[in-house]
CSV table of C-alpha atoms in Angstrom, one decimal:
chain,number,residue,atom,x,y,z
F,199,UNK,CA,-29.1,-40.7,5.6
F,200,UNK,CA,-29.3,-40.0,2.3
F,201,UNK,CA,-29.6,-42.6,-0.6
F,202,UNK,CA,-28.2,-41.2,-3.6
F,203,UNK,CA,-29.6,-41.8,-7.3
F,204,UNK,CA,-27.3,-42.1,-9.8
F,205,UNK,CA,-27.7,-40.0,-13.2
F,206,UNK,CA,-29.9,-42.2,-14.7
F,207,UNK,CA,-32.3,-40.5,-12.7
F,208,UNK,CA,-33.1,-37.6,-14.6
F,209,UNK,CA,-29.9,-35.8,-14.3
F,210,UNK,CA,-27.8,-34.9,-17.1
F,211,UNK,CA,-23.9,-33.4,-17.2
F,212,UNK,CA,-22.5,-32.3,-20.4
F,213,UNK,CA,-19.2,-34.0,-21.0
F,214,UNK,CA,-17.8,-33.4,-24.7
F,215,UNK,CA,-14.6,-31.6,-24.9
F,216,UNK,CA,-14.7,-28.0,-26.1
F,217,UNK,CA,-11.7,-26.1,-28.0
F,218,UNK,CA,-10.3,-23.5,-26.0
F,219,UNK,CA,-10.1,-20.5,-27.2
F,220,UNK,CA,-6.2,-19.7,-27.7
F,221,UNK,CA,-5.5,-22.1,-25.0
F,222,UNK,CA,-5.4,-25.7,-24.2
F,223,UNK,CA,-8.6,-28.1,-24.7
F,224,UNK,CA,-10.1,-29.2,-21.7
F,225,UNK,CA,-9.1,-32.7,-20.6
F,226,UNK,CA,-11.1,-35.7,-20.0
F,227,UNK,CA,-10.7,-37.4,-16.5
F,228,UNK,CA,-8.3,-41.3,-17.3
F,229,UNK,CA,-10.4,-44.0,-16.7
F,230,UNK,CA,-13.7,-42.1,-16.9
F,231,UNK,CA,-17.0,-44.4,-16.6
F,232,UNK,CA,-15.4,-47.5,-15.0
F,233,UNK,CA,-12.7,-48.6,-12.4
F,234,UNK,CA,-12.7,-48.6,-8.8
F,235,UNK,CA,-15.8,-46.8,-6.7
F,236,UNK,CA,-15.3,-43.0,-6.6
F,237,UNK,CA,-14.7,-42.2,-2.6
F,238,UNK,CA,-17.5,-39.5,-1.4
F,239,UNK,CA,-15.9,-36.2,-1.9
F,240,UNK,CA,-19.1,-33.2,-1.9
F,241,UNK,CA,-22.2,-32.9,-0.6
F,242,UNK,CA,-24.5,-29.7,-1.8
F,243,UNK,CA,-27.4,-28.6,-1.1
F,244,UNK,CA,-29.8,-26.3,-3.2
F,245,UNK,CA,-32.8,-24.9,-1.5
F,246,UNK,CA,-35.4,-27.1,-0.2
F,247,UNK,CA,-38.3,-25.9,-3.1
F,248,UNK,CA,-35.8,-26.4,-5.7
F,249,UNK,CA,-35.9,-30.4,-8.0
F,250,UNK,CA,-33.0,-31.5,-9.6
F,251,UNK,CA,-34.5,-34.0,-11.2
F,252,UNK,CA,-33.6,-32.2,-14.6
F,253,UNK,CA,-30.5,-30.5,-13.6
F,254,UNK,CA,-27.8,-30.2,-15.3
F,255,UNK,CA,-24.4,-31.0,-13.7
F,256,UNK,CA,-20.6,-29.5,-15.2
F,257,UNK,CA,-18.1,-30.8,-12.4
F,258,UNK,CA,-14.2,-29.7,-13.1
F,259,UNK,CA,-11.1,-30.7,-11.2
F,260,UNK,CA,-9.2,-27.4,-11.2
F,261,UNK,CA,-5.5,-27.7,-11.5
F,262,UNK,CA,-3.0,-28.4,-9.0
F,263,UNK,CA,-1.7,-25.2,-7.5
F,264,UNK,CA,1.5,-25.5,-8.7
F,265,UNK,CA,0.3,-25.3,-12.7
F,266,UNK,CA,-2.6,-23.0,-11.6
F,267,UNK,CA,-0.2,-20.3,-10.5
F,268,UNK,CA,1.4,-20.6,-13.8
F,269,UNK,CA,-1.4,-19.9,-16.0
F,270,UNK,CA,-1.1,-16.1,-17.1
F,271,UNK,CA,-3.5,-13.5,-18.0
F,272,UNK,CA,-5.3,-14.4,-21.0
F,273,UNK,CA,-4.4,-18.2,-20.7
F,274,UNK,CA,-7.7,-20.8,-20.0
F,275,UNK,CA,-7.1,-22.7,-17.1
F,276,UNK,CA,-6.7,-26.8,-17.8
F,277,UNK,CA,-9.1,-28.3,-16.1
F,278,UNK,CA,-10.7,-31.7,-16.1
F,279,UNK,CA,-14.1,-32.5,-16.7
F,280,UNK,CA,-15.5,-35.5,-14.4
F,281,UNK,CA,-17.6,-38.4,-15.5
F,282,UNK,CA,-21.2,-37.9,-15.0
F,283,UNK,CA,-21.8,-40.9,-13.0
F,284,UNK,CA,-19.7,-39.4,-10.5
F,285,UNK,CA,-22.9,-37.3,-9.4
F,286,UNK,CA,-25.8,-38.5,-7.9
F,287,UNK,CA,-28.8,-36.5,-6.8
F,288,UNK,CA,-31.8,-36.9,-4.0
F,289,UNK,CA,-34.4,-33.9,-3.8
F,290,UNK,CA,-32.7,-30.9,-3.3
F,291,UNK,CA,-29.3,-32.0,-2.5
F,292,UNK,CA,-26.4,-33.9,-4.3
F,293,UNK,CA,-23.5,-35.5,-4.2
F,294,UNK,CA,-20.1,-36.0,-5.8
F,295,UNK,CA,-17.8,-39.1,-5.9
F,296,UNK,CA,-13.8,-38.8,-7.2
F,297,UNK,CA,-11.7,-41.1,-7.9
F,298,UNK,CA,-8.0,-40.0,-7.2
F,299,UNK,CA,-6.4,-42.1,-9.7
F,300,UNK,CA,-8.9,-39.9,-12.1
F,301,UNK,CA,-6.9,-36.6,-11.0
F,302,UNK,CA,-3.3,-37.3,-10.6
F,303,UNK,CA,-0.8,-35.0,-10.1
F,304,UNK,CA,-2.1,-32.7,-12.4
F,305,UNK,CA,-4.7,-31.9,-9.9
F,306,UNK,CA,-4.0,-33.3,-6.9
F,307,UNK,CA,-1.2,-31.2,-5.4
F,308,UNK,CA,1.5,-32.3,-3.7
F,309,UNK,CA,-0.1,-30.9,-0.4
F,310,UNK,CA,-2.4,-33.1,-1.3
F,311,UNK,CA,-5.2,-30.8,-2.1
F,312,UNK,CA,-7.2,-31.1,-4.9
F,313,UNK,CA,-10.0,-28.5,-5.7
F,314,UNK,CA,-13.3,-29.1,-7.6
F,315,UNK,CA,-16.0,-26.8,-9.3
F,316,UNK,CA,-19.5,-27.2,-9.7
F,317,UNK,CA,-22.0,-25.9,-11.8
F,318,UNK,CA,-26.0,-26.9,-11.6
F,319,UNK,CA,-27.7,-25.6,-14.6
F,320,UNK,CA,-31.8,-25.7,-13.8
F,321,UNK,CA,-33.7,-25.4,-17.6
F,322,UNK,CA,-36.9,-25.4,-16.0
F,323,UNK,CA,-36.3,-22.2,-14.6
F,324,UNK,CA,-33.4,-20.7,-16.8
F,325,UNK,CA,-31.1,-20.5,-13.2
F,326,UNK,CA,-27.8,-21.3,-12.4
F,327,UNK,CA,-25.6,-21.8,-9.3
F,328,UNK,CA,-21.7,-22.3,-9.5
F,329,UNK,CA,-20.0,-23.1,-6.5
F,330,UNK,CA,-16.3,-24.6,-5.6
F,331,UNK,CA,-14.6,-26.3,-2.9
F,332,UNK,CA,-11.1,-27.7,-1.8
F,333,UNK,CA,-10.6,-31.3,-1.1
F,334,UNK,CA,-7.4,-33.6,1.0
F,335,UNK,CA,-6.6,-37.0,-0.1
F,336,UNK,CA,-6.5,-38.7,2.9
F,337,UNK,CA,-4.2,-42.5,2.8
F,338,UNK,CA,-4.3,-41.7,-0.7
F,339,UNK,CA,-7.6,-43.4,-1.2
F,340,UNK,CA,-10.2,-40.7,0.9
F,341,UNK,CA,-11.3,-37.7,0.8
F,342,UNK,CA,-12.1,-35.5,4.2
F,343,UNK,CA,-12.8,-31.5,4.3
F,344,UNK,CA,-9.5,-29.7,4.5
F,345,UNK,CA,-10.7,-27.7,7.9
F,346,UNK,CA,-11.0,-31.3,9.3
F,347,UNK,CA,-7.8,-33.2,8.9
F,348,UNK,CA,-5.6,-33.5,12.4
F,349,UNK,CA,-2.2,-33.5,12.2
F,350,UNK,CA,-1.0,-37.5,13.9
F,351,UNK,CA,2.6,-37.8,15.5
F,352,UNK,CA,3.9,-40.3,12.3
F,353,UNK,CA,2.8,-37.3,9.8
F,354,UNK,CA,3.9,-34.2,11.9
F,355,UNK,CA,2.9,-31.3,9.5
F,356,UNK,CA,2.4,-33.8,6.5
F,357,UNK,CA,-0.3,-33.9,5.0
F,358,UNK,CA,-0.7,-37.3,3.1
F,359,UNK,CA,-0.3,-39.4,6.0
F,360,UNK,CA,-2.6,-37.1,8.4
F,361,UNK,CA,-6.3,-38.6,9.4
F,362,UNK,CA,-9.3,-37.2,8.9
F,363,UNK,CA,-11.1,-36.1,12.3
F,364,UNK,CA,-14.3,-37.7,11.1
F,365,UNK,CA,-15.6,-39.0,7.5
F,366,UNK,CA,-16.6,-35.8,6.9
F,367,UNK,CA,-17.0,-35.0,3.3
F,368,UNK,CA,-16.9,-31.0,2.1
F,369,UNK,CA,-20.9,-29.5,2.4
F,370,UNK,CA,-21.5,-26.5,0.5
F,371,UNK,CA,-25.0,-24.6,0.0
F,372,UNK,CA,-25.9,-23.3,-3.5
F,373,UNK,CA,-28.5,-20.8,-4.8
F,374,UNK,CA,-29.7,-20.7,-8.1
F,375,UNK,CA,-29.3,-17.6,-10.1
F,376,UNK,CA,-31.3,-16.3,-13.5
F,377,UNK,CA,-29.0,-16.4,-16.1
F,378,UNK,CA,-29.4,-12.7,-17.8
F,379,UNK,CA,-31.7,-12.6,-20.6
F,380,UNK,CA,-29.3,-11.1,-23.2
F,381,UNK,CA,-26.5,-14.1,-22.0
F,382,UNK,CA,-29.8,-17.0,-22.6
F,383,UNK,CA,-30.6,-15.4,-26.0
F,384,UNK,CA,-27.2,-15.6,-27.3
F,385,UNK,CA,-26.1,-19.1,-25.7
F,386,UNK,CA,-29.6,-20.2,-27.1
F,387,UNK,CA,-28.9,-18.9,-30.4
F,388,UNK,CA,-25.4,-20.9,-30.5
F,389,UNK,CA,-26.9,-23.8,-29.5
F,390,UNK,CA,-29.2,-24.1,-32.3
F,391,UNK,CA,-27.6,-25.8,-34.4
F,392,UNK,CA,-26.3,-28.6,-32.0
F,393,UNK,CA,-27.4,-32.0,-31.4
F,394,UNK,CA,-29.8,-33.4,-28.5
F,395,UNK,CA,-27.9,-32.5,-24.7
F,396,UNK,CA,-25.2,-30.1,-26.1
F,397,UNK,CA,-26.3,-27.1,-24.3
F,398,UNK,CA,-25.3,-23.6,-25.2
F,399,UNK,CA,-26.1,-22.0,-20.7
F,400,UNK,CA,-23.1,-24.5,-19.9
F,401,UNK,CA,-19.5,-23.3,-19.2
F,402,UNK,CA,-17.0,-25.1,-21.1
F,403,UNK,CA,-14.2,-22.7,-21.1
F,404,UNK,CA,-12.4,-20.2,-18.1
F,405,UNK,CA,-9.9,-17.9,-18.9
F,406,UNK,CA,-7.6,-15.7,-16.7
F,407,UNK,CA,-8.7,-11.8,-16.8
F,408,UNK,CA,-6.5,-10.4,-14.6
F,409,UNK,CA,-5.4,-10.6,-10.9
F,410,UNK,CA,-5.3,-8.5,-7.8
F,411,UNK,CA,-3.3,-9.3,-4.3
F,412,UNK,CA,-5.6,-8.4,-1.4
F,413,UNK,CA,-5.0,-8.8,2.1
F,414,UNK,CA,-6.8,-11.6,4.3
F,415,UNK,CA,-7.2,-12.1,8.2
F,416,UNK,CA,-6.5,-15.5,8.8
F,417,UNK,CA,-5.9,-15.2,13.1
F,418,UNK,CA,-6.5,-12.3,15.9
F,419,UNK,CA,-4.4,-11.6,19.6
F,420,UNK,CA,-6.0,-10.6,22.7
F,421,UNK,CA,-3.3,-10.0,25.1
F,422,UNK,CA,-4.2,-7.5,28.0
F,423,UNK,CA,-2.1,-5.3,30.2
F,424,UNK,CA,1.6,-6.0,30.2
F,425,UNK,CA,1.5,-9.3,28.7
F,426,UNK,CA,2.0,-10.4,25.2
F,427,UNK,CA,0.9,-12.4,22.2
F,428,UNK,CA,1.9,-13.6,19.0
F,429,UNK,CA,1.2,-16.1,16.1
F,430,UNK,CA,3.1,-18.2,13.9
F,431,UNK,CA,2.3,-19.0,10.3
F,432,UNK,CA,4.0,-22.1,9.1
F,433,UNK,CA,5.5,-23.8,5.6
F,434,UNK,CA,2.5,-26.0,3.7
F,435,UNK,CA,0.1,-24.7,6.3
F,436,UNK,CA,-3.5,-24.8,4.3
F,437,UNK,CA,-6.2,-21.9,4.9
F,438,UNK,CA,-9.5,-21.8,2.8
F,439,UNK,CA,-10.1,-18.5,1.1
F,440,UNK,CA,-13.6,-17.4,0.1
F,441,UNK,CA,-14.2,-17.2,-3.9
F,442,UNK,CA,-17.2,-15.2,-5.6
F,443,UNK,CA,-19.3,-15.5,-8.3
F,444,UNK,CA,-21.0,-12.8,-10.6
F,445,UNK,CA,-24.1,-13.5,-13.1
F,446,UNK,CA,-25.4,-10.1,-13.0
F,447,UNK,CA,-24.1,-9.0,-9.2
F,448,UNK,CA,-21.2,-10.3,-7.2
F,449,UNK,CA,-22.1,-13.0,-4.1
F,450,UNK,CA,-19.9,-15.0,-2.1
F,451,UNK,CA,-19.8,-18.8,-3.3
F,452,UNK,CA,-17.6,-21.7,-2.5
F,453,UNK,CA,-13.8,-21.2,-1.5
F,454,UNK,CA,-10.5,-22.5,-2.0
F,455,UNK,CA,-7.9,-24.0,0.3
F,456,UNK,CA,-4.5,-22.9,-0.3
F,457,UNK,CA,-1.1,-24.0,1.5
F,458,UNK,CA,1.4,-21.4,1.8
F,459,UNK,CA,5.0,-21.7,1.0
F,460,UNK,CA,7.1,-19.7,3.7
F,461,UNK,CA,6.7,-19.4,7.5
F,462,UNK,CA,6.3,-16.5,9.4
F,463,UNK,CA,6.2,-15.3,13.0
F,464,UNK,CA,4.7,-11.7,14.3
F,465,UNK,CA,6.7,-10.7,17.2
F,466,UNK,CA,5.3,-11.1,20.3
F,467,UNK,CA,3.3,-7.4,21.3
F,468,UNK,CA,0.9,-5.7,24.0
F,469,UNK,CA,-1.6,-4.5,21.1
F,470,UNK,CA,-4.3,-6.2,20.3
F,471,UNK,CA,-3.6,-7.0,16.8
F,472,UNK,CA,-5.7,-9.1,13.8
F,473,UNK,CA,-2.7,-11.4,11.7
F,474,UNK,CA,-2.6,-10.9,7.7
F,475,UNK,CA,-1.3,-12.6,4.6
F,476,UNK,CA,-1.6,-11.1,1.4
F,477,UNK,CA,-3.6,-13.6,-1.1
F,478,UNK,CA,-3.1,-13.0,-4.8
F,479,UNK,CA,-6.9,-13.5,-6.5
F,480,UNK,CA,-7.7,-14.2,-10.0
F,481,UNK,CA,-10.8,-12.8,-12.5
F,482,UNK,CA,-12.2,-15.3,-14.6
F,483,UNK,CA,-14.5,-15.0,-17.6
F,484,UNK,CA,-16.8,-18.2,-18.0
F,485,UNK,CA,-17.8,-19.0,-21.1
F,486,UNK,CA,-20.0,-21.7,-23.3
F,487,UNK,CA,-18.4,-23.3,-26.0
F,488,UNK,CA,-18.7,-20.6,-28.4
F,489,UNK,CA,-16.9,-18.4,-26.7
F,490,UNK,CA,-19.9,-16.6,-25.2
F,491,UNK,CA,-19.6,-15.7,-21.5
F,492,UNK,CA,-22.3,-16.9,-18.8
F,493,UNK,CA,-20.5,-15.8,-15.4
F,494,UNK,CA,-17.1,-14.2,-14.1
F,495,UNK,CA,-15.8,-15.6,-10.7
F,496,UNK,CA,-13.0,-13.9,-8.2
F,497,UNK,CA,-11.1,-17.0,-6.4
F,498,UNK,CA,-7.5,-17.3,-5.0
F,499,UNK,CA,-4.9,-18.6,-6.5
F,500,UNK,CA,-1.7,-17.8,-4.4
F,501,UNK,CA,-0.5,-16.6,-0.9
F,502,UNK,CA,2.5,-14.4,-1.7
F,503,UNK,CA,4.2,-14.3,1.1
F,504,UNK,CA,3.5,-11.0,2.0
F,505,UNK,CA,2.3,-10.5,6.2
F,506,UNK,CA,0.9,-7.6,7.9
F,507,UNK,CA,-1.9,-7.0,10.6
F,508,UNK,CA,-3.3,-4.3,12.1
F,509,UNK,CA,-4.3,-3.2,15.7
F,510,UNK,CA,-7.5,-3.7,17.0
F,511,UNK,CA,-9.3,-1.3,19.1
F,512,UNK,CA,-12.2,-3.7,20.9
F,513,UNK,CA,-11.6,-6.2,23.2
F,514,UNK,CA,-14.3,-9.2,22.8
F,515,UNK,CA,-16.6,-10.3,25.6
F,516,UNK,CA,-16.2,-13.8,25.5
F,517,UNK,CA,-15.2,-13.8,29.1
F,518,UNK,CA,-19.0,-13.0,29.9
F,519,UNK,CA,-19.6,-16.9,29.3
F,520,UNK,CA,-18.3,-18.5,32.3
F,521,UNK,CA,-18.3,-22.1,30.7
F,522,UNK,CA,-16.2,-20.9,27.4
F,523,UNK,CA,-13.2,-19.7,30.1
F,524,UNK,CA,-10.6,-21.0,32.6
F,525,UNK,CA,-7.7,-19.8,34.6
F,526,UNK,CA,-4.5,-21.1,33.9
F,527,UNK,CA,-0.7,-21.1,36.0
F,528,UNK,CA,1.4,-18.4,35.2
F,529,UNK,CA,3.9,-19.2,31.6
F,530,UNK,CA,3.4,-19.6,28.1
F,531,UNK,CA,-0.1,-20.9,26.4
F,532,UNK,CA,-0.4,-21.9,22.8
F,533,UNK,CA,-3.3,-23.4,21.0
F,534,UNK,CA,-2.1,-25.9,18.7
F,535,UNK,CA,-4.8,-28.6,18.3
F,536,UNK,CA,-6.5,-29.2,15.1
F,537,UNK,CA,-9.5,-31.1,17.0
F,538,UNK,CA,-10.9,-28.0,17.7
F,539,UNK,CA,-12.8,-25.3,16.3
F,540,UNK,CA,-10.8,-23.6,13.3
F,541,UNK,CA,-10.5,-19.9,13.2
F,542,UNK,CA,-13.2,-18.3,10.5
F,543,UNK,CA,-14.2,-14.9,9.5
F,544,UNK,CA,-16.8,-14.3,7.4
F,545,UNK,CA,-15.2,-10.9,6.0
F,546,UNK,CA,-11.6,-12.3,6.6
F,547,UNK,CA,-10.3,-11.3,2.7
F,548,UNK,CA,-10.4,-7.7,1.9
F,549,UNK,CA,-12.0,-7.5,-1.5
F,550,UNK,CA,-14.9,-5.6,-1.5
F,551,UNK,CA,-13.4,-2.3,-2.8
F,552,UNK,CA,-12.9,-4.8,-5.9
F,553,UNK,CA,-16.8,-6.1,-5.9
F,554,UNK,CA,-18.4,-4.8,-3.1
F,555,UNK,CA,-18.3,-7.5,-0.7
F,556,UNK,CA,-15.6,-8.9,1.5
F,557,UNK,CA,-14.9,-12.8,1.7
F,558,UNK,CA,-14.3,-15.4,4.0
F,559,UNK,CA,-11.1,-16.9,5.4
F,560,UNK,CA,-11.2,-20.2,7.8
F,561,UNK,CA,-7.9,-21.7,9.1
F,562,UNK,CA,-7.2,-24.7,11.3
F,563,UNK,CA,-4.6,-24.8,14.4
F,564,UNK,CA,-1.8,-26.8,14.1
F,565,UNK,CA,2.0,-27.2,15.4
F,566,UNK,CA,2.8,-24.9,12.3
F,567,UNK,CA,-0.7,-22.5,12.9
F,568,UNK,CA,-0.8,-21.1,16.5
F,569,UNK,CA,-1.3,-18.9,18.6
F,570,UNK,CA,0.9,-18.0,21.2
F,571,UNK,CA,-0.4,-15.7,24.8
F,572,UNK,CA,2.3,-15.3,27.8
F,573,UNK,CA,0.3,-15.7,31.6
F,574,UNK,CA,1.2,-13.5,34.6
F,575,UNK,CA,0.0,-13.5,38.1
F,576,UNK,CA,-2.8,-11.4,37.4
F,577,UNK,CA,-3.8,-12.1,33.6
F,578,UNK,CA,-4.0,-15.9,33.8
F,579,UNK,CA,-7.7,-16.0,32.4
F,580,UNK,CA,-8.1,-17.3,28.5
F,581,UNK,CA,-11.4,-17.3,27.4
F,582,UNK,CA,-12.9,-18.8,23.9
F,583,UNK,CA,-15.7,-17.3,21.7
F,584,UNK,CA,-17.0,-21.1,21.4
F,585,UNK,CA,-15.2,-23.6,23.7
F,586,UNK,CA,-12.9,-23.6,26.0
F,587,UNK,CA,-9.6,-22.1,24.5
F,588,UNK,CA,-7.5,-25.3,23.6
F,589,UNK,CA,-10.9,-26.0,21.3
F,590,UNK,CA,-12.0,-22.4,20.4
F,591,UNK,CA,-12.3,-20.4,17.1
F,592,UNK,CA,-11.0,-17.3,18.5
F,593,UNK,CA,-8.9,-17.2,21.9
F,594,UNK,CA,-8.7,-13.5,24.2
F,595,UNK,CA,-7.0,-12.9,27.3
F,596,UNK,CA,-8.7,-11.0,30.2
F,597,UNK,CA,-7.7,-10.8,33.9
F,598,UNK,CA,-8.5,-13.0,36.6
């Protein structure tokens, strides 16, 4: 178990506020640097030859979804810039505390989401690595992983009163990037002038680009022979969306977890089918506070409400692993248990005409996420790719 050291420890975070440019300044968490413990939220870890004994931490709160989807092109995004003693660092890995009544509803939806970005800035080696991540209150007072929160039978589908399946804080894995050497030279040059700590490779300021709908898998249908299948999408269901970074080439880095605001069921059909929603994305420029840009990032903002899917030509061979199978009565089968493993794929959101490079899309089951197979006499066999089926990622049919 890790024992975390605080910032005193060698580890700085920049924390001044910076104008933004033709948009709102960048607020300043209430109650920063005292007040009640900060709940663990984050754990990340950098590669295991890499000291962050003199990293530099910026840690944002990003708005709430409902004011993030209102920003417009051009506009900086209000975000919220944590205290520094919030992060503490052992090695190669850190963590991050938050304090909900630090957020509020400004940035803790009423989904109860809450989404944070991190940037570790390494001076030693002129290298950066940005990642972000999606958080659920939990009893208002915790913080758990959005793929592991179960649905209880006081909540139902809501979200504030559901329980974690385990303390199980968000884990993400960073990789430290050079910063270009014409970006350096410039952020250098306006830093000049500064006083001790104010750092010119930091991001203080992200404004809206543009924005792109693309489509994202979030669930796939087996059925086989005459029998059917179908899925069902529900109201304030949450799936995490995959978010990139660019400092001189797109990567994949961090994600997003987004609840959607309409329902939706796909008729139940023979075909073998994948299930889509259409996620609206949003470009970012990154910039220090002078206005000089260090990064651009793609992550979601929105699902539209726009479905599809699209047949599917392969059947899996899950059903070659006896102990990840079982034959059932004849009726109707539905996974809806959130205990299990959550459906991912790791080029679920179609982007990479975009930036080359598709993105991830992970979604738990619940009573308002399912899947749905009917059973005959003949095609009674479920099989999962990593469980049994009422526990499983991904869930095919095959015949006895």
């Amino acid at each position: 178990m890790k024992h975390w050291k605080g910032i005193a420890g060698g580890v700085a975070c920049t924390l001044t506020v910076p104008l933004a440019l033709g948009g709102a300044p960048v607020a300043h968490a209430a109650g920063a640097g005292g007040g009640a413990e900060a709940p663990l939220a984050l754990v990340g870890e950098l590669p295991g030859d890499v000291s962050l004994n003199n990293a530099r931490f910026t840690v944002r709160a990003q708005p709430a979804s409902e004011i993030d989807e209102a920003v417009n092109v051009g506009e900086v995004v209000p975000s919220l810039e944590l205290p520094a003693e919030l992060v503490k660092v052992e090695g190669n890995e850190f963590s991050l505390g938050v304090r909900p009544a630090d957020l509020g509803d400004r940035f803790i939806g009423s989904d109860g989401l809450a989404t944070v970005s991190v940037e570790v800035y390494l001076p030693d080696t002129n290298s950066i690595s940005v990642t972000m991540a999606s958080l659920r209150l939990v009893d208002g007072k915790s913080w758990s992983d959005p793929n592991h929160v179960v649905e209880t039978a006081k909540s139902g589908a809501g979200v504030r009163a559901a329980a974690p399946v385990a303390s199980k804080p968000v884990r993400v894995k960073m990789k430290p990037h050079p910063l270009p050497s014409a970006v350096t030279k410039k952020a250098t040059r306006s830093a000049a002038a500064r006083s001790a700590g104010d750092v010119g490779t930091q991001s203080a300021i992200e404004r809206l680009l543009k924005t792109s709908n693309r489509t994202a898998v979030i669930g796939a249908t087996y059925p086989i022979g005459d029998q059917k299948a179908s899925m069902f999408h529900g109201s304030n269901r949450a799936i995490t969306y995959g978010a990139a970074v660019n400092y001189s080439s797109w990567t994949a880095s961090g994600s997003k977890s987004i609840s959607n605001g309409y329902e939706f069921t796909w008729a139940s059909k023979k075909s073998m089918r994948s299930h889509r929603t259409q996620v609206r994305y949003g470009l970012y420029s990154h910039m220090n506070k002078d206005g000089i840009e260090l990064y651009r990032t793609w992550r979601p903002i929105v699902e539209t409400g726009v479905t599809g899917e699209a047949t599917l030509s392969s059947r899996p061979t899950w059903n070659k692993k006896a102990a990840h199978c079982g034959t059932l009565p004849t009726g109707s089968w539905s996974r809806t248990s959130s205990s299990g493993k959550s459906y991912s794929l790791a080029g679920g959101v179609k982007i990479k005409k975009v930036i080359g490079i598709d993105l991830s899309t992970n979604r738990n089951y619940a009573s308002n996420s399912k899947l749905t197979y009917n059973l005959s006499s003949s095609t009674r066999k479920l099989c999962g790719n990593n469980e049994k089926p009422g526990l499983a990622g991904k869930i095919a049919q095959y015949r006895n």
